[in-house]
């Protein structure tokens, strides 16, 4: 029996009393992935990206482990909710225009001490000040550095369009503007190199493309390491008490951790290891989060139909954004239908061994987005479900 077949048998036994659709997290795989992230971080703390987990119980589990410290959140409302839930170090990874939440933040000492907001434009400070109302708490600010690689005098850009702050001078000037502004304090710098951390460099069946990606990423890492160090020096000249410099992501943990200027690493997807993280030469994780759909039809030889499953991931639309049938091995989509909203035909010889009511296990393309489809995660240890915990959705929290 292959390792995957063994996992399928375990998951089927563990969830025998539960009807699909359902979602699980294999805790042995989850913990092994956490250990691997810590190993790759080389002693630097890992700040957990909540958007890649979206389950408070699992955030608590990983933060209880050595090597993890703090949360990187994705909306301000989520940040405040987490802070009220007892998480005392929450870095909001994206700028916000949530005026009501800013009023809450500025009016509550506990929230203001626990939450750090992201800024890359003084206009964002104007919005926060206009939203304060009677709140006069100091707002903790992190400045985001644009990590994109610019070539040919800026005519070619590689990387996500995020912050407008690219040069050390631009970041330092924004730091000065925040420092001059009553009610704000610069405490950190963040730089997410998504074109390195979030792009696989070993694309199946595409050796030339894979090599091109590796060459690009090597050049991007070299350029960013130099520029990030210069940015940190420039900002520390303005803010000597800078608390942290955050960088990286699951796909670049060991590279980012090697930079002296970086004090902490961000990672989250590496805990669940969705399908988009299969194509990396730098690490191998274990799929920990899966969902099961029930077989509801057997239309003919070599085909079964499962209920639903059309759960595409965000990003540029394409085949890589669809979930993949994972267990039993050997199933594939019908190219005429793909993953469907209500039904999904699956082709392949394993279909002939599946009965009505059997489970087919899938992997989502991204990590935390799976939790927007399910209100609970069944936590599997060995061949048993040892706990069932709510996702954000299960707690009535759909932040995006």
XYZ file of C-alpha atoms in Angstrom:
400
model
C 0.000 0.000 0.000
C 1.377 3.415 -0.955
C 1.638 6.214 1.601
C -1.242 8.026 -0.086
C -3.404 4.913 -0.095
C -2.630 4.474 3.605
C -3.665 8.064 4.273
C -6.905 7.526 2.380
C -7.700 4.476 4.492
C -7.008 6.443 7.666
C -9.145 9.394 6.614
C -12.007 7.140 5.560
C -11.901 5.320 8.904
C -11.626 8.545 10.872
C -14.624 10.127 9.150
C -16.774 7.023 8.703
C -19.455 8.475 10.980
C -19.490 11.838 9.182
C -21.271 12.629 5.934
C -19.433 14.527 3.221
C -18.961 17.267 2.190
C -16.509 17.832 5.035
C -13.008 19.150 5.630
C -10.193 17.744 7.736
C -6.766 18.730 8.998
C -4.304 15.908 9.597
C -2.606 17.054 12.800
C 0.463 14.887 12.327
C 1.086 16.499 8.946
C 0.204 19.975 10.303
C 2.714 19.641 13.147
C 5.416 18.201 10.870
C 4.957 21.148 8.501
C 5.229 23.555 11.443
C 8.474 21.906 12.521
C 9.856 22.212 8.992
C 9.048 25.934 8.876
C 10.857 26.440 12.179
C 13.862 24.499 10.902
C 14.027 26.614 7.760
C 13.665 29.849 9.741
C 16.972 29.134 11.479
C 16.068 30.589 14.856
C 14.083 33.603 13.700
C 10.464 33.706 14.902
C 7.671 32.961 12.452
C 4.627 35.216 12.387
C 1.631 33.139 11.297
C -0.387 34.437 8.340
C -3.974 34.038 9.523
C -5.462 34.194 6.013
C -3.752 30.862 5.353
C -5.276 29.224 8.454
C -8.657 30.921 9.183
C -9.303 28.819 12.272
C -8.691 30.158 15.767
C -8.067 26.730 17.301
C -5.285 26.004 14.821
C -3.799 29.480 15.226
C -3.636 28.778 18.948
C -2.096 25.363 18.319
C 0.736 26.632 16.149
C 1.452 29.683 18.314
C 1.908 27.381 21.302
C 4.875 25.788 19.493
C 8.451 26.939 19.902
C 9.534 29.166 17.027
C 6.213 30.912 16.328
C 5.261 34.364 17.596
C 2.478 36.708 16.555
C -0.156 36.791 13.829
C -0.212 38.491 10.451
C -3.884 39.275 9.806
C -5.660 40.273 6.600
C -8.402 42.752 7.596
C -8.704 45.280 10.390
C -12.002 43.820 11.616
C -10.309 40.431 11.871
C -7.378 42.010 13.716
C -9.649 43.514 16.357
C -11.563 40.244 16.741
C -8.349 38.304 17.240
C -7.063 40.853 19.741
C -10.297 40.631 21.725
C -9.918 36.845 21.629
C -6.599 37.024 23.464
C -4.000 37.275 20.677
C -1.762 40.112 21.815
C 0.484 40.652 18.769
C -1.438 41.137 15.518
C 0.135 42.748 12.459
C -2.366 43.790 9.783
C -0.687 42.902 6.487
C -2.704 45.259 4.263
C -3.835 48.888 4.494
C -7.449 49.361 5.552
C -10.236 51.859 4.890
C -12.490 50.486 7.663
C -13.397 53.701 9.469
C -15.557 52.038 12.112
C -12.763 49.630 13.003
C -10.218 52.461 13.191
C -12.519 54.281 15.620
C -12.605 51.142 17.784
C -8.836 50.762 17.593
C -8.094 54.357 18.542
C -10.565 54.253 21.427
C -9.433 51.058 23.151
C -6.033 50.809 24.927
C -5.961 47.010 24.756
C -6.645 46.924 21.019
C -4.203 49.746 20.293
C -1.444 47.884 22.147
C -2.108 44.571 20.386
C -2.709 45.615 16.765
C -0.256 47.169 14.298
C -1.677 48.602 11.061
C -0.072 48.778 7.626
C 0.704 52.130 5.993
C 2.393 53.043 2.718
C 0.846 56.486 2.076
C 0.263 59.511 4.312
C -3.300 59.661 2.937
C -3.959 56.539 5.003
C -3.010 58.516 8.116
C -5.553 61.178 7.128
C -8.247 58.510 6.896
C -7.347 57.107 10.319
C -7.358 60.558 11.926
C -10.724 61.361 10.361
C -12.116 58.104 11.727
C -10.785 58.430 15.277
C -13.734 60.260 16.754
C -12.966 60.661 20.436
C -10.314 57.928 20.390
C -6.851 59.185 21.223
C -4.835 55.999 21.559
C -1.514 55.907 19.716
C -1.834 53.777 16.566
C 1.051 51.406 15.926
C 2.228 51.587 12.307
C 4.179 49.230 10.056
C 5.563 50.544 6.768
C 5.414 48.278 3.718
C 8.302 48.157 1.261
C 7.623 47.285 -2.372
C 9.753 44.214 -3.105
C 9.300 44.071 -6.876
C 12.340 43.566 -9.056
C 12.665 46.388 -11.570
C 14.750 45.879 -14.675
C 15.685 47.956 -17.722
C 15.285 51.238 -15.888
C 11.919 50.239 -14.463
C 10.376 49.289 -17.800
C 10.147 45.661 -16.633
C 8.639 44.859 -13.253
C 8.539 41.438 -11.591
C 6.369 41.147 -8.485
C 2.994 42.082 -7.078
C 1.719 45.645 -7.238
C 1.568 46.455 -3.547
C 3.280 49.364 -1.824
C 4.347 52.510 -3.724
C 7.418 52.718 -1.442
C 10.356 51.204 -3.308
C 13.525 53.073 -2.406
C 15.173 53.589 0.987
C 14.572 57.334 0.649
C 10.827 56.858 0.027
C 10.384 54.585 3.028
C 12.449 56.858 5.292
C 10.458 59.924 4.233
C 7.191 58.142 5.043
C 8.656 57.159 8.414
C 9.440 60.806 9.083
C 5.908 61.820 8.121
C 4.457 59.285 10.568
C 6.889 60.268 13.308
C 5.880 63.940 12.974
C 2.210 63.049 13.228
C 0.715 63.004 16.741
C -1.086 59.770 17.576
C 1.071 57.435 15.467
C 4.214 55.413 16.079
C 6.309 53.513 13.540
C 7.174 50.127 15.022
C 7.961 47.917 12.032
C 8.759 47.344 8.373
C 7.234 44.624 6.215
C 8.386 43.417 2.808
C 6.638 40.452 1.181
C 8.550 39.029 -1.753
C 5.606 37.234 -3.318
C 7.419 36.605 -6.608
C 9.873 34.469 -4.621
C 7.817 33.127 -1.724
C 4.615 32.507 -3.649
C 5.785 31.233 -7.038
C 6.859 27.616 -7.436
C 10.179 27.111 -9.205
C 9.680 23.498 -10.312
C 6.669 23.554 -12.645
C 5.756 20.006 -13.662
C 6.546 19.363 -17.301
C 7.998 22.860 -17.835
C 11.787 22.607 -17.333
C 12.670 25.765 -19.262
C 10.049 27.817 -17.445
C 11.209 26.389 -14.127
C 14.801 27.355 -14.849
C 13.722 30.869 -15.859
C 11.798 31.220 -12.594
C 14.810 30.079 -10.567
C 17.082 32.575 -12.333
C 14.573 35.378 -11.781
C 14.152 34.492 -8.116
C 17.901 34.324 -7.501
C 18.307 37.801 -9.016
C 15.323 39.111 -7.041
C 16.693 37.746 -3.745
C 20.082 39.364 -4.309
C 18.611 42.748 -5.205
C 16.102 42.745 -2.370
C 18.602 41.678 0.295
C 20.753 44.715 -0.483
C 17.830 47.136 -0.789
C 16.022 45.838 2.309
C 19.151 46.330 4.422
C 19.468 49.889 3.099
C 15.798 50.573 3.889
C 16.183 49.294 7.445
C 19.250 51.489 8.024
C 17.435 54.519 6.622
C 14.337 53.962 8.775
C 16.338 53.238 11.924
C 17.992 56.628 11.455
C 14.490 58.092 11.841
C 13.049 55.524 14.272
C 15.872 54.071 16.396
C 13.403 51.977 18.400
C 12.088 49.980 15.428
C 10.670 46.743 16.879
C 10.629 44.358 13.913
C 11.421 43.815 10.247
C 9.113 41.218 8.707
C 9.770 39.421 5.449
C 9.322 36.263 3.495
C 6.621 33.695 3.041
C 6.338 29.913 2.960
C 8.346 29.524 -0.231
C 11.267 31.727 0.826
C 11.615 31.122 4.570
C 15.259 30.034 4.637
C 16.388 32.659 2.120
C 14.709 35.558 3.910
C 15.830 34.330 7.338
C 19.447 34.500 6.136
C 19.233 38.292 5.820
C 20.637 40.069 8.877
C 18.188 42.955 8.434
C 15.150 40.690 8.856
C 14.039 39.942 12.430
C 10.997 37.728 11.758
C 9.479 35.609 8.975
C 5.873 35.441 7.798
C 4.412 32.068 6.819
C 1.068 30.307 6.866
C 0.364 28.253 3.744
C 3.176 25.901 4.680
C 1.060 24.580 7.540
C -1.727 23.225 5.304
C 0.418 22.791 2.126
C -2.213 23.308 -0.595
C -1.550 22.206 -4.168
C 0.075 25.497 -5.273
C 2.949 24.686 -2.922
C 3.877 21.404 -4.591
C 6.206 22.991 -7.129
C 9.149 24.161 -5.017
C 12.723 22.925 -4.956
C 13.414 24.556 -1.586
C 11.069 22.443 0.549
C 8.612 19.558 0.572
C 5.598 19.691 2.838
C 2.871 17.201 3.669
C -0.700 17.943 2.569
C -2.505 18.546 5.861
C -5.830 20.124 4.878
C -8.225 18.233 2.610
C -11.911 18.163 1.848
C -14.119 15.238 0.888
C -17.055 15.129 -1.514
C -19.467 12.167 -1.668
C -19.992 9.973 -4.702
C -23.624 10.447 -5.734
C -23.697 8.955 -9.252
C -21.988 6.271 -11.345
C -22.769 7.350 -14.929
C -20.740 4.584 -16.564
C -17.489 2.667 -16.668
C -14.530 4.693 -15.438
C -16.586 7.638 -14.183
C -18.234 8.743 -10.968
C -19.938 11.988 -10.047
C -19.396 13.704 -6.714
C -21.502 16.421 -5.167
C -20.150 19.939 -5.674
C -16.447 20.727 -5.481
C -16.271 23.877 -7.612
C -14.128 25.800 -5.120
C -11.720 27.887 -7.218
C -8.938 29.828 -5.516
C -8.326 33.539 -5.949
C -5.781 34.877 -8.411
C -5.459 34.760 -12.173
C -8.053 32.264 -13.409
C -6.591 29.028 -14.732
C -6.406 25.274 -14.161
C -3.972 25.747 -11.284
C -6.690 27.561 -9.293
C -8.968 24.528 -9.134
C -8.883 21.931 -6.382
C -7.433 18.587 -7.429
C -8.861 15.119 -6.749
C -6.228 13.561 -4.495
C -7.527 10.290 -3.034
C -7.996 7.718 -4.389
C -5.035 8.286 -6.692
C -5.655 8.385 -10.421
C -8.889 10.374 -10.674
C -9.071 13.393 -12.975
C -11.629 15.950 -14.107
C -13.717 15.604 -17.240
C -12.207 18.392 -19.387
C -15.685 19.328 -20.617
C -16.995 20.022 -17.098
C -14.074 20.416 -14.666
C -15.011 21.121 -11.030
C -18.696 21.938 -10.913
C -20.861 24.083 -8.675
C -23.262 21.221 -7.827
C -21.766 18.155 -9.475
C -18.307 17.116 -10.606
C -17.685 14.078 -12.860
C -14.370 12.336 -12.222
C -12.710 10.001 -14.691
C -10.208 7.187 -14.264
C -10.022 3.522 -13.430
C -10.294 4.105 -9.637
C -13.859 5.273 -10.271
C -14.931 1.668 -10.825
C -14.053 0.783 -7.231
C -16.074 3.642 -5.733
C -19.604 3.114 -4.443
C -22.432 5.573 -3.890
C -21.674 7.396 -0.648
C -17.906 6.849 -0.759
C -15.678 9.857 -0.214
C -13.311 11.387 -2.741
C -10.631 13.542 -1.118
C -9.495 16.820 -2.699
C -6.769 19.371 -2.099
C -7.593 23.056 -2.471
C -5.300 25.230 -4.576
C -4.751 27.682 -1.708
C -4.626 27.260 2.037
C -7.072 29.254 4.144
C -9.593 29.809 1.363
C -10.771 26.248 1.948
C -12.175 27.461 5.277
C -14.533 29.854 3.501
C -16.362 26.766 2.163
C -16.690 24.843 5.440
C -17.854 25.890 8.882
C -15.827 23.224 10.715
C -12.580 21.296 10.460
C -12.383 17.725 11.731
C -8.960 17.238 13.309
C -7.555 13.804 12.527
C -4.947 12.003 14.606
C -4.055 8.547 13.391
C -7.313 7.050 12.189
C -9.663 9.008 14.466
C -11.244 12.440 14.608
C -10.108 13.785 17.974
C -11.794 17.197 17.772
C -14.032 19.290 15.550
C -13.302 23.009 15.565
C -14.992 25.955 13.860
C -13.426 27.844 11.005
C -13.809 31.626 10.816
C -16.963 30.946 8.791
C -18.212 28.598 11.501
C -17.877 31.424 13.995
C -19.891 33.710 11.752
C -16.813 35.638 10.635
C -16.489 36.165 6.893
C -14.025 39.025 6.705
C -13.463 38.842 2.950
